[in-house]
Each structure stands twice: as structure tokens, then as C-alpha cells.
mmCIF file of C-alpha atoms and ligand atoms in Angstrom:
data_model
loop_
_atom_site.group_PDB
_atom_site.id
_atom_site.type_symbol
_atom_site.label_atom_id
_atom_site.label_comp_id
_atom_site.label_asym_id
_atom_site.label_seq_id
_atom_site.Cartn_x
_atom_site.Cartn_y
_atom_site.Cartn_z
ATOM 1 C CA UNK A 1 92.081 46.365 89.112
ATOM 2 C CA UNK A 2 93.537 45.968 92.573
ATOM 3 C CA UNK A 3 92.129 45.924 96.065
ATOM 4 C CA UNK A 4 90.712 48.940 97.852
ATOM 5 C CA UNK A 5 93.001 50.289 100.563
ATOM 6 C CA UNK A 6 90.332 51.925 102.582
ATOM 7 C CA UNK A 7 86.813 53.059 102.002
ATOM 8 C CA UNK A 8 88.164 56.523 101.254
ATOM 9 C CA UNK A 9 90.229 55.576 98.177
ATOM 10 C CA UNK A 10 89.509 54.354 94.654
ATOM 11 C CA UNK A 11 91.224 51.316 93.175
ATOM 12 C CA UNK A 12 94.804 51.888 92.062
ATOM 13 C CA UNK A 13 95.426 52.323 88.350
ATOM 14 C CA UNK A 14 98.641 52.140 86.334
ATOM 15 C CA UNK A 15 99.249 55.501 84.698
ATOM 16 C CA UNK A 16 102.508 54.654 83.031
ATOM 17 C CA UNK A 17 104.843 51.663 83.035
ATOM 18 C CA UNK A 18 108.299 52.335 81.620
ATOM 19 C CA UNK A 19 110.160 49.213 80.401
ATOM 20 C CA UNK A 20 113.320 50.638 81.989
ATOM 21 C CA UNK A 21 111.687 52.115 85.057
ATOM 22 C CA UNK A 22 114.232 53.606 87.464
ATOM 23 C CA UNK A 23 111.641 53.982 90.181
ATOM 24 C CA UNK A 24 108.051 53.494 91.175
ATOM 25 C CA UNK A 25 105.885 56.320 92.480
ATOM 26 C CA UNK A 26 102.341 56.486 93.803
ATOM 27 C CA UNK A 27 100.404 59.637 92.885
ATOM 28 C CA UNK A 28 97.585 60.280 95.348
ATOM 29 C CA UNK A 29 94.819 62.639 94.259
ATOM 30 C CA UNK A 30 92.729 64.238 96.985
ATOM 31 C CA UNK A 31 91.111 67.089 95.015
ATOM 32 C CA UNK A 32 91.814 70.807 94.708
ATOM 33 C CA UNK A 33 91.988 73.254 91.824
ATOM 34 C CA UNK A 34 94.520 71.175 89.860
ATOM 35 C CA UNK A 35 91.820 68.675 88.956
ATOM 36 C CA UNK A 36 88.775 70.937 89.003
ATOM 37 C CA UNK A 37 86.678 72.209 86.131
ATOM 38 C CA UNK A 38 83.997 74.827 85.773
ATOM 39 C CA UNK A 39 80.532 73.388 86.213
ATOM 40 C CA UNK A 40 77.993 75.683 84.531
ATOM 41 C CA UNK A 41 75.187 74.031 86.515
ATOM 42 C CA UNK A 42 76.533 75.174 89.893
ATOM 43 C CA UNK A 43 78.445 78.125 88.370
ATOM 44 C CA UNK A 44 81.703 77.331 90.229
ATOM 45 C CA UNK A 45 84.800 75.116 90.153
ATOM 46 C CA UNK A 46 84.125 71.509 91.219
ATOM 47 C CA UNK A 47 86.494 68.491 91.343
ATOM 48 C CA UNK A 48 86.360 66.165 88.308
ATOM 49 C CA UNK A 49 87.527 62.615 87.694
ATOM 50 C CA UNK A 50 91.302 62.945 87.425
ATOM 51 C CA UNK A 51 92.136 59.388 86.433
ATOM 52 C CA UNK A 52 92.491 60.112 82.701
ATOM 53 C CA UNK A 53 95.318 62.537 83.516
ATOM 54 C CA UNK A 54 97.674 60.853 81.010
ATOM 55 C CA UNK A 55 95.590 62.046 78.082
ATOM 56 C CA UNK A 56 95.716 65.616 79.455
ATOM 57 C CA UNK A 57 99.378 65.409 80.428
ATOM 58 C CA UNK A 58 101.149 63.133 77.907
ATOM 59 C CA UNK A 59 104.538 64.312 79.329
ATOM 60 C CA UNK A 60 103.995 61.826 82.168
ATOM 61 C CA UNK A 61 104.404 58.993 79.655
ATOM 62 C CA UNK A 62 108.025 60.074 79.013
ATOM 63 C CA UNK A 63 109.321 59.406 82.518
ATOM 64 C CA UNK A 64 111.596 56.383 83.058
ATOM 65 C CA UNK A 65 109.347 55.553 85.956
ATOM 66 C CA UNK A 66 106.384 53.427 86.836
ATOM 67 C CA UNK A 67 103.608 55.774 87.887
ATOM 68 C CA UNK A 68 100.551 54.491 89.689
ATOM 69 C CA UNK A 69 97.561 56.526 90.690
ATOM 70 C CA UNK A 70 94.988 56.390 93.448
ATOM 71 C CA UNK A 71 92.326 58.923 94.283
ATOM 72 C CA UNK A 72 89.926 59.865 97.052
ATOM 73 C CA UNK A 73 86.645 58.233 95.991
ATOM 74 C CA UNK A 74 85.143 61.668 96.392
ATOM 75 C CA UNK A 75 87.815 64.298 95.602
ATOM 76 C CA UNK A 76 87.388 67.374 97.792
ATOM 77 C CA UNK A 77 88.125 71.049 97.888
ATOM 78 C CA UNK A 78 90.837 71.198 100.549
ATOM 79 C CA UNK A 79 88.673 73.523 102.664
ATOM 80 C CA UNK A 80 86.829 70.308 103.523
ATOM 81 C CA UNK A 81 90.001 68.506 104.646
ATOM 82 C CA UNK A 82 89.701 66.998 108.136
ATOM 83 C CA UNK A 83 91.942 64.946 110.498
ATOM 84 C CA UNK A 84 90.042 61.886 109.245
ATOM 85 C CA UNK A 85 91.531 62.487 105.765
ATOM 86 C CA UNK A 86 95.035 62.971 107.232
ATOM 87 C CA UNK A 87 94.713 59.639 109.020
ATOM 88 C CA UNK A 88 93.615 57.892 105.797
ATOM 89 C CA UNK A 89 96.578 59.383 103.912
ATOM 90 C CA UNK A 90 99.027 58.248 106.610
ATOM 91 C CA UNK A 91 97.486 54.765 106.603
ATOM 92 C CA UNK A 92 97.662 54.536 102.807
ATOM 93 C CA UNK A 93 101.339 55.543 102.762
ATOM 94 C CA UNK A 94 102.055 53.067 105.560
ATOM 95 C CA UNK A 95 100.353 50.215 103.677
ATOM 96 C CA UNK A 96 102.130 51.094 100.439
ATOM 97 C CA UNK A 97 105.462 52.153 101.933
ATOM 98 C CA UNK A 98 107.560 49.241 100.748
ATOM 99 C CA UNK A 99 105.964 49.141 97.289
ATOM 100 C CA UNK A 100 107.053 52.614 96.186
ATOM 101 C CA UNK A 101 110.145 54.806 96.067
ATOM 102 C CA UNK A 102 108.134 57.933 96.718
ATOM 103 C CA UNK A 103 104.706 59.519 96.960
ATOM 104 C CA UNK A 104 103.237 62.612 95.286
ATOM 105 C CA UNK A 105 100.063 63.990 96.858
ATOM 106 C CA UNK A 106 97.839 66.272 94.770
ATOM 107 C CA UNK A 107 95.986 68.558 97.149
ATOM 108 C CA UNK A 108 94.136 71.866 97.138
ATOM 109 C CA UNK A 109 96.337 74.777 98.092
ATOM 110 C CA UNK A 110 94.017 76.239 100.743
ATOM 111 C CA UNK A 111 94.898 73.768 103.502
ATOM 112 C CA UNK A 112 97.941 72.060 101.948
ATOM 113 C CA UNK A 113 100.293 73.471 104.617
ATOM 114 C CA UNK A 114 98.075 71.996 107.374
ATOM 115 C CA UNK A 115 97.951 68.530 105.763
ATOM 116 C CA UNK A 116 101.689 68.521 105.033
ATOM 117 C CA UNK A 117 102.420 69.592 108.624
ATOM 118 C CA UNK A 118 100.046 67.004 110.111
ATOM 119 C CA UNK A 119 101.541 64.177 108.029
ATOM 120 C CA UNK A 120 105.078 65.217 108.939
ATOM 121 C CA UNK A 121 104.229 64.628 112.617
ATOM 122 C CA UNK A 122 102.214 61.448 112.003
ATOM 123 C CA UNK A 123 105.041 59.735 110.110
ATOM 124 C CA UNK A 124 108.192 58.888 112.072
ATOM 125 C CA UNK A 125 111.516 57.852 110.499
ATOM 126 C CA UNK A 126 110.179 58.568 107.025
ATOM 127 C CA UNK A 127 113.014 57.799 104.625
ATOM 128 C CA UNK A 128 111.180 58.368 101.331
ATOM 129 C CA UNK A 129 109.861 61.532 99.681
ATOM 130 C CA UNK A 130 106.254 62.591 100.244
ATOM 131 C CA UNK A 131 105.760 65.596 97.953
ATOM 132 C CA UNK A 132 102.597 67.681 98.047
ATOM 133 C CA UNK A 133 101.680 69.806 95.070
ATOM 134 C CA UNK A 134 98.650 71.473 93.527
ATOM 135 C CA UNK A 135 97.852 74.404 91.289
ATOM 136 C CA UNK A 136 96.378 77.864 91.227
ATOM 137 C CA UNK A 137 94.675 77.199 87.867
ATOM 138 C CA UNK A 138 93.047 73.908 86.788
ATOM 139 C CA UNK A 139 95.063 71.589 84.569
ATOM 140 C CA UNK A 140 92.482 72.083 81.834
ATOM 141 C CA UNK A 141 93.294 75.813 81.540
ATOM 142 C CA UNK A 142 95.835 76.965 78.944
ATOM 143 C CA UNK A 143 97.887 79.044 81.442
ATOM 144 C CA UNK A 144 97.685 76.444 84.196
ATOM 145 C CA UNK A 145 100.614 76.050 86.583
ATOM 146 C CA UNK A 146 99.545 72.436 87.192
ATOM 147 C CA UNK A 147 101.807 70.900 84.519
ATOM 148 C CA UNK A 148 105.081 72.300 85.816
ATOM 149 C CA UNK A 149 104.146 71.678 89.452
ATOM 150 C CA UNK A 150 103.163 68.059 88.856
ATOM 151 C CA UNK A 151 105.982 67.122 86.481
ATOM 152 C CA UNK A 152 108.683 68.604 88.756
ATOM 153 C CA UNK A 153 107.104 67.134 91.909
ATOM 154 C CA UNK A 154 107.370 63.717 90.232
ATOM 155 C CA UNK A 155 110.988 64.344 89.287
ATOM 156 C CA UNK A 156 111.816 65.358 92.870
ATOM 157 C CA UNK A 157 110.036 62.315 94.309
ATOM 158 C CA UNK A 158 112.074 60.107 91.973
ATOM 159 C CA UNK A 159 115.461 61.793 92.606
ATOM 160 C CA UNK A 160 118.092 59.415 93.996
ATOM 161 C CA UNK A 161 121.727 59.718 95.022
ATOM 162 C CA UNK A 162 123.952 56.703 95.774
ATOM 163 C CA UNK A 163 120.885 54.473 95.442
ATOM 164 C CA UNK A 164 118.919 56.373 98.121
ATOM 165 C CA UNK A 165 116.155 58.991 97.817
ATOM 166 C CA UNK A 166 117.498 62.550 97.919
ATOM 167 C CA UNK A 167 114.447 63.786 99.851
ATOM 168 C CA UNK A 168 113.352 61.924 102.978
ATOM 169 C CA UNK A 169 110.620 64.128 104.357
ATOM 170 C CA UNK A 170 107.197 65.662 103.746
ATOM 171 C CA UNK A 171 107.511 68.650 101.394
ATOM 172 C CA UNK A 172 105.487 71.078 99.340
ATOM 173 C CA UNK A 173 106.652 71.704 95.779
ATOM 174 C CA UNK A 174 105.133 74.810 94.235
ATOM 175 C CA UNK A 175 106.193 77.349 91.622
ATOM 176 C CA UNK A 176 109.833 76.230 91.272
ATOM 177 C CA UNK A 177 110.491 75.847 95.023
ATOM 178 C CA UNK A 178 110.666 72.765 97.220
ATOM 179 C CA UNK A 179 109.844 73.620 100.832
ATOM 180 C CA UNK A 180 109.689 71.616 104.050
ATOM 181 C CA UNK A 181 105.959 70.956 104.542
ATOM 182 C CA UNK A 182 105.839 71.943 108.205
ATOM 183 C CA UNK A 183 107.668 75.238 107.468
ATOM 184 C CA UNK A 184 105.361 76.343 104.638
ATOM 185 C CA UNK A 185 102.413 78.723 104.519
ATOM 186 C CA UNK A 186 99.947 79.649 101.809
ATOM 187 C CA UNK A 187 100.446 83.364 101.326
ATOM 188 C CA UNK A 188 98.938 84.063 97.933
ATOM 189 C CA UNK A 189 95.577 83.195 96.456
ATOM 190 C CA UNK A 190 96.024 85.009 93.155
ATOM 191 C CA UNK A 191 99.685 84.603 92.182
ATOM 192 C CA UNK A 192 101.447 81.427 91.119
ATOM 193 C CA UNK A 193 103.966 81.638 93.982
ATOM 194 C CA UNK A 194 101.364 80.629 96.540
ATOM 195 C CA UNK A 195 103.666 79.240 99.253
ATOM 196 C CA UNK A 196 106.481 80.590 101.354
ATOM 197 C CA UNK A 197 108.900 79.056 103.835
ATOM 198 C CA UNK A 198 110.094 82.215 105.546
ATOM 199 C CA UNK A 199 111.896 80.718 108.530
ATOM 200 C CA UNK A 200 113.702 77.882 106.751
ATOM 201 C CA UNK A 201 115.613 77.816 103.446
ATOM 202 C CA UNK A 202 114.027 76.198 100.409
ATOM 203 C CA UNK A 203 115.108 72.574 100.057
ATOM 204 C CA UNK A 204 115.487 72.879 96.283
ATOM 205 C CA UNK A 205 115.014 75.359 93.459
ATOM 206 C CA UNK A 206 113.841 74.126 90.083
ATOM 207 C CA UNK A 207 115.250 76.084 87.153
ATOM 208 C CA UNK A 208 116.883 74.538 84.109
ATOM 209 C CA UNK A 209 117.976 71.829 86.553
ATOM 210 C CA UNK A 210 116.750 70.967 90.033
ATOM 211 C CA UNK A 211 119.294 72.224 92.567
ATOM 212 C CA UNK A 212 118.921 70.547 95.950
ATOM 213 C CA UNK A 213 120.161 72.416 98.999
ATOM 214 C CA UNK A 214 121.538 69.238 100.561
ATOM 215 C CA UNK A 215 122.737 70.925 103.762
ATOM 216 C CA UNK A 216 119.172 71.686 104.834
ATOM 217 C CA UNK A 217 117.443 68.439 103.868
ATOM 218 C CA UNK A 218 116.057 66.385 106.763
ATOM 219 C CA UNK A 219 118.004 63.282 107.831
ATOM 220 C CA UNK A 220 115.704 60.812 109.569
ATOM 221 C CA UNK A 221 116.946 58.366 112.190
ATOM 222 C CA UNK A 222 117.909 55.011 110.706
ATOM 223 C CA UNK A 223 114.977 53.254 112.390
ATOM 224 C CA UNK A 224 111.835 51.521 111.096
ATOM 225 C CA UNK A 225 109.141 53.721 109.571
ATOM 226 C CA UNK A 226 106.138 54.132 111.829
ATOM 227 C CA UNK A 227 102.876 56.063 111.731
ATOM 228 C CA UNK A 228 100.771 57.586 114.506
ATOM 229 C CA UNK A 229 97.068 57.724 113.712
ATOM 230 C CA UNK A 230 95.587 59.612 116.633
ATOM 231 C CA UNK A 231 94.841 63.332 116.615
ATOM 232 C CA UNK A 232 93.075 65.376 119.281
ATOM 233 C CA UNK A 233 90.831 68.080 117.809
ATOM 234 C CA UNK A 234 90.022 69.748 121.136
ATOM 235 C CA UNK A 235 92.268 72.648 120.184
ATOM 236 C CA UNK A 236 91.849 76.239 119.041
ATOM 237 C CA UNK A 237 93.736 79.089 117.394
ATOM 238 C CA UNK A 238 93.174 82.428 119.138
ATOM 239 C CA UNK A 239 94.441 85.498 117.317
ATOM 240 C CA UNK A 240 94.945 88.527 119.548
ATOM 241 C CA UNK A 241 94.054 91.990 118.279
ATOM 242 C CA UNK A 242 94.095 95.426 119.892
ATOM 243 C CA UNK A 243 90.754 95.748 121.681
ATOM 244 C CA UNK A 244 90.058 92.029 122.267
ATOM 245 C CA UNK A 245 87.745 91.838 125.273
ATOM 246 C CA UNK A 246 87.898 89.887 128.514
ATOM 247 C CA UNK A 247 84.396 88.464 127.879
ATOM 248 C CA UNK A 248 85.360 86.973 124.503
ATOM 249 C CA UNK A 249 88.664 85.533 125.748
ATOM 250 C CA UNK A 250 87.020 84.120 128.878
ATOM 251 C CA UNK A 251 84.295 82.489 126.807
ATOM 252 C CA UNK A 252 86.837 80.887 124.442
ATOM 253 C CA UNK A 253 89.068 79.617 127.241
ATOM 254 C CA UNK A 254 86.048 78.103 129.005
ATOM 255 C CA UNK A 255 85.112 75.986 125.969
ATOM 256 C CA UNK A 256 84.179 72.542 127.265
ATOM 257 C CA UNK A 257 86.750 69.849 126.591
ATOM 258 C CA UNK A 258 89.386 72.317 125.403
ATOM 259 C CA UNK A 259 92.903 70.908 125.773
ATOM 260 C CA UNK A 260 95.182 73.217 123.818
ATOM 261 C CA UNK A 261 95.372 76.710 122.340
ATOM 262 C CA UNK A 262 97.695 78.236 119.783
ATOM 263 C CA UNK A 263 97.845 81.873 120.885
ATOM 264 C CA UNK A 264 98.749 84.111 117.940
ATOM 265 C CA UNK A 265 100.522 87.048 119.508
ATOM 266 C CA UNK A 266 102.136 90.243 118.214
ATOM 267 C CA UNK A 267 105.730 90.595 116.989
ATOM 268 C CA UNK A 268 108.205 88.472 118.935
ATOM 269 C CA UNK A 269 105.449 86.911 121.049
ATOM 270 C CA UNK A 270 103.946 89.918 122.823
ATOM 271 C CA UNK A 271 100.451 90.402 124.280
ATOM 272 C CA UNK A 272 98.557 93.073 126.226
ATOM 273 C CA UNK A 273 99.662 93.293 129.868
ATOM 274 C CA UNK A 274 96.070 93.669 131.193
ATOM 275 C CA UNK A 275 95.715 91.796 134.476
ATOM 276 C CA UNK A 276 92.584 89.992 133.261
ATOM 277 C CA UNK A 277 94.470 88.360 130.381
ATOM 278 C CA UNK A 278 97.255 87.148 132.649
ATOM 279 C CA UNK A 279 94.644 85.759 135.080
ATOM 280 C CA UNK A 280 92.740 83.887 132.323
ATOM 281 C CA UNK A 281 95.966 82.419 130.910
ATOM 282 C CA UNK A 282 97.230 81.387 134.346
ATOM 283 C CA UNK A 283 93.892 79.798 135.297
ATOM 284 C CA UNK A 284 93.774 77.885 131.992
ATOM 285 C CA UNK A 285 97.314 76.531 132.286
ATOM 286 C CA UNK A 286 96.669 75.563 135.924
ATOM 287 C CA UNK A 287 93.645 73.584 134.619
ATOM 288 C CA UNK A 288 95.987 71.719 132.245
ATOM 289 C CA UNK A 289 95.144 73.614 129.037
ATOM 290 C CA UNK A 290 98.305 73.847 126.942
ATOM 291 C CA UNK A 291 98.923 77.334 125.498
ATOM 292 C CA UNK A 292 101.460 77.664 122.676
ATOM 293 C CA UNK A 293 102.686 81.154 121.766
ATOM 294 C CA UNK A 294 103.068 81.678 117.995
ATOM 295 C CA UNK A 295 103.700 85.022 116.320
ATOM 296 C CA UNK A 296 101.289 86.654 113.891
ATOM 297 C CA UNK A 297 104.391 87.687 111.908
ATOM 298 C CA UNK A 298 105.328 85.562 108.896
ATOM 299 C CA UNK A 299 109.023 85.623 109.829
ATOM 300 C CA UNK A 300 111.089 85.799 113.007
ATOM 301 C CA UNK A 301 110.745 84.038 116.307
ATOM 302 C CA UNK A 302 108.859 84.206 119.605
ATOM 303 C CA UNK A 303 111.147 85.282 122.416
ATOM 304 C CA UNK A 304 109.227 85.342 125.693
ATOM 305 C CA UNK A 305 110.702 87.861 128.092
ATOM 306 C CA UNK A 306 112.399 90.032 125.486
ATOM 307 C CA UNK A 307 109.788 92.713 126.086
ATOM 308 C CA UNK A 308 107.808 93.374 129.236
ATOM 309 C CA UNK A 309 104.716 92.532 127.149
ATOM 310 C CA UNK A 310 105.715 88.867 126.979
ATOM 311 C CA UNK A 311 107.169 88.292 130.447
ATOM 312 C CA UNK A 312 103.677 87.763 131.895
ATOM 313 C CA UNK A 313 103.064 84.988 129.325
ATOM 314 C CA UNK A 314 106.099 83.089 130.554
ATOM 315 C CA UNK A 315 104.873 83.525 134.156
ATOM 316 C CA UNK A 316 101.394 82.259 133.177
ATOM 317 C CA UNK A 317 102.748 78.963 131.852
ATOM 318 C CA UNK A 318 102.502 79.842 128.150
ATOM 319 C CA UNK A 319 104.956 77.800 126.046
ATOM 320 C CA UNK A 320 107.081 79.544 123.414
ATOM 321 C CA UNK A 321 106.441 78.215 119.912
ATOM 322 C CA UNK A 322 109.716 79.838 118.762
ATOM 323 C CA UNK A 323 109.571 80.202 114.960
ATOM 324 C CA UNK A 324 106.944 77.534 114.211
ATOM 325 C CA UNK A 325 104.157 78.356 111.722
ATOM 326 C CA UNK A 326 100.564 78.435 112.951
ATOM 327 C CA UNK A 327 99.765 75.509 110.631
ATOM 328 C CA UNK A 328 102.527 73.384 112.139
ATOM 329 C CA UNK A 329 101.686 74.558 115.671
ATOM 330 C CA UNK A 330 98.023 73.546 115.581
ATOM 331 C CA UNK A 331 98.698 70.168 113.943
ATOM 332 C CA UNK A 332 101.604 69.480 116.322
ATOM 333 C CA UNK A 333 99.305 70.250 119.259
ATOM 334 C CA UNK A 334 96.669 67.819 117.899
ATOM 335 C CA UNK A 335 99.391 65.197 117.463
ATOM 336 C CA UNK A 336 101.267 65.666 120.734
ATOM 337 C CA UNK A 337 98.084 65.665 122.858
ATOM 338 C CA UNK A 338 96.951 62.352 121.359
ATOM 339 C CA UNK A 339 100.041 60.172 121.037
ATOM 340 C CA UNK A 340 102.422 58.515 123.440
ATOM 341 C CA UNK A 341 105.223 59.112 124.270
ATOM 342 C CA UNK A 342 104.682 62.808 123.345
ATOM 343 C CA UNK A 343 101.477 63.123 125.400
ATOM 344 C CA UNK A 344 103.369 62.040 128.521
ATOM 345 C CA UNK A 345 105.385 65.242 128.409
ATOM 346 C CA UNK A 346 103.443 67.687 126.274
ATOM 347 C CA UNK A 347 105.440 70.761 127.304
ATOM 348 C CA UNK A 348 108.843 69.244 126.442
ATOM 349 C CA UNK A 349 107.485 67.851 123.143
ATOM 350 C CA UNK A 350 106.222 71.299 122.163
ATOM 351 C CA UNK A 351 109.440 72.996 123.180
ATOM 352 C CA UNK A 352 111.607 70.763 121.008
ATOM 353 C CA UNK A 353 111.655 70.270 117.275
ATOM 354 C CA UNK A 354 110.395 66.755 116.526
ATOM 355 C CA UNK A 355 110.302 66.856 112.685
ATOM 356 C CA UNK A 356 112.413 69.884 111.817
ATOM 357 C CA UNK A 357 109.438 72.236 112.263
ATOM 358 C CA UNK A 358 111.290 74.937 114.241
ATOM 359 C CA UNK A 359 114.709 76.038 115.454
HETATM 360 N N1 LIG B 401 89.850 75.817 97.047
HETATM 361 C C1 LIG B 401 90.904 75.074 96.419
HETATM 362 C C2 LIG B 401 91.361 73.997 97.380
HETATM 363 O O1 LIG B 401 92.089 74.261 98.283
HETATM 364 C C3 LIG B 401 92.020 75.976 96.038
HETATM 365 C C4 LIG B 401 93.206 75.303 95.386
HETATM 366 O O2 LIG B 401 93.278 74.131 95.162
HETATM 367 O O3 LIG B 401 94.147 76.012 95.055
HETATM 368 O O4 LIG B 401 90.970 72.856 97.222
#
């Protein structure tokens, strides 16, 4: 038994020690379907104690790796994930950074893209792999996708070239594809290919062998690893729709303490040209509320001024989110508003890619 890293985590346990270990990984279990089972008492899926995973997945014992395991004391459905959990994960990785060659985070699929995006911003100069994975069916089920997802995520986290990790960023591995975390979205709740990175190529494809697309992997600056542990939750996502009323928009924009809004617009960043909308947006940006324009489309980019229906946004101080996902946009906003030096020039920080989240 070893020491507790924070009140949120269990003690670490050794899952597997290979006598000829070529690497050492920490597997962090937060909850999610992968480790859930059906509880007849509550008649739904609930998280179960995942620490005896080796008996369920003996394949893990065949890796030439040392695998250690740590879990949230209370594993959660990822719908309950909060910034507080993101901060604990960043702190754990920071504390354990030198001990391990890579990290695999087991997480529910529902909010995995938010957590992966948030962590990508909170960790600067990351030069080791942090691979998120999960499953659409619990590990205990015969047709579960958990085995392949977990085993390949471990292999990716352990992959090295010329003595250095191949992957040096926060990723999601799911259903044979490795994606940049802050480019991914959950698109499917009933198929195995739950995630998509529409605006950025997959970082690797896992078939008979794992083929890395080295040209598109992130290269961090050769500087010391550092984490940022502040997030500002005074933010909102507002999705426009035909017929949205002035009263509703006014009410939302007047929310007390509001500091930033991700405005989900149509197509390439377009919005109704009604004078009242322009006036509300202008008034909000004059009051210092940051408004980031992100498209409701899965693919493509925001281009303010391409159509007349987006020129007024530019004039009202709305910032183009280019081709960022909503998940990355909202977590970037929380991050940028709370941390220096980004908070000293919020607009410039949102307009530039800080962790490969947009082009
Ligand atoms: N509700 C689950 C969660 O996100 C779904 C999953 O894991 O796939 O925790």
C-alpha cells in the first residue's frame, strides 16, 4: 500500500510487474460504462470496484510493462464530472509525472471529450502520453468493446521511438482510432465508433499494427512540464435556433457573474441579423463578456464576414472560434479566463491555438 495522492483517489496498486518491463504506466480509473455492472436493486448500470481488473482481463499480464492502478475513491458516471475532478486529475499526473512513462485514463464516454480538452489546456509542455479511453459496453459483457480499447490504449501509451514517447499529448483512443483529445466529439451513443475528430486527422489507426500518423502528432516545446489548476465556471454555451427570442437571449446574457459565452451559430458562423441580437451582443462585449463563435456544424470552420449574417458578429466584438469544437471552446474559455498569462489577453489567447485545438 502506498500513500494517498489526494482525498479523491484510492491507494495505488500494482496490477502487473514484468521482470523485463520496458515501461511503467499509471492507469487511472474515474468510472464510466467500462467498469459498470447492472445493479438489479436500482435497475440500472452503476460503477463497480475495478481494481480486480487483472482477473477479468488476463491479457494485461502479458505486457512487458509495469502497470499500476489508481482509482477515484468513488467512481462516477462521467455526467457527474466537474472542474474539481479535472483539477484532481491534473494534480495527480503532475505529482506522478516523473514516475511513469505514460498515463491511461478510464473515463465515461459522455463527457470524455470535455475532460480531455480541459486537461490538454491545463497541462503545458506535456511530453508524455495521456490516453483517455472507455467503452460503450461494460467489460463484464461478452461483446464489450472495453478489452480492445483498454489493451490498445495501453500499447499506445507505452509506444516509444528513439527512446522517447511517440505520443506527447492528451488523446482519446476509441474503436481503433487515436484522436487528439481537444479535437474529439462524442457523436454516437449506440455504436462502437463513439468519437470523431472531424477537423483534424486521426493520430493513429489500430489495425493489425498500430500506424501512427507522425506528421500530425503534437510536438511540445522542450520546456519543463507545468500544470494550471484554475478554471472559471462563469461561462455558458448558447445554441442559436430559428425563432430564439430577445427575452430569452437577454435573460441569459444578463446572468450575474457571467464572464464568457460560447455562441453556437449556424454554418460558417452565421446568426440572425435582427437588430436586437446585435445590440445584446455589443452591450455584453462592451461589459467585458467574452463571446466565442463556434459552429453547430460538426465539420468546417467559422468565417466571420463571409456572409452578411456574420458581419454583425464581428462588429459586435464576437471572437471567431475558427474550427474549434464546442467541448474545447468551453473548456478553453474556463481555462483562459482563470490563468495568467492567458487571462491578461483573453481575446488573443482565444484567437490562437494554444494546444493544437484549432487551425
Ligand atoms: N454514462 C456513461 C458515462 O459517461 C456512459 C459511458 O461511459 O459510455 O459515464
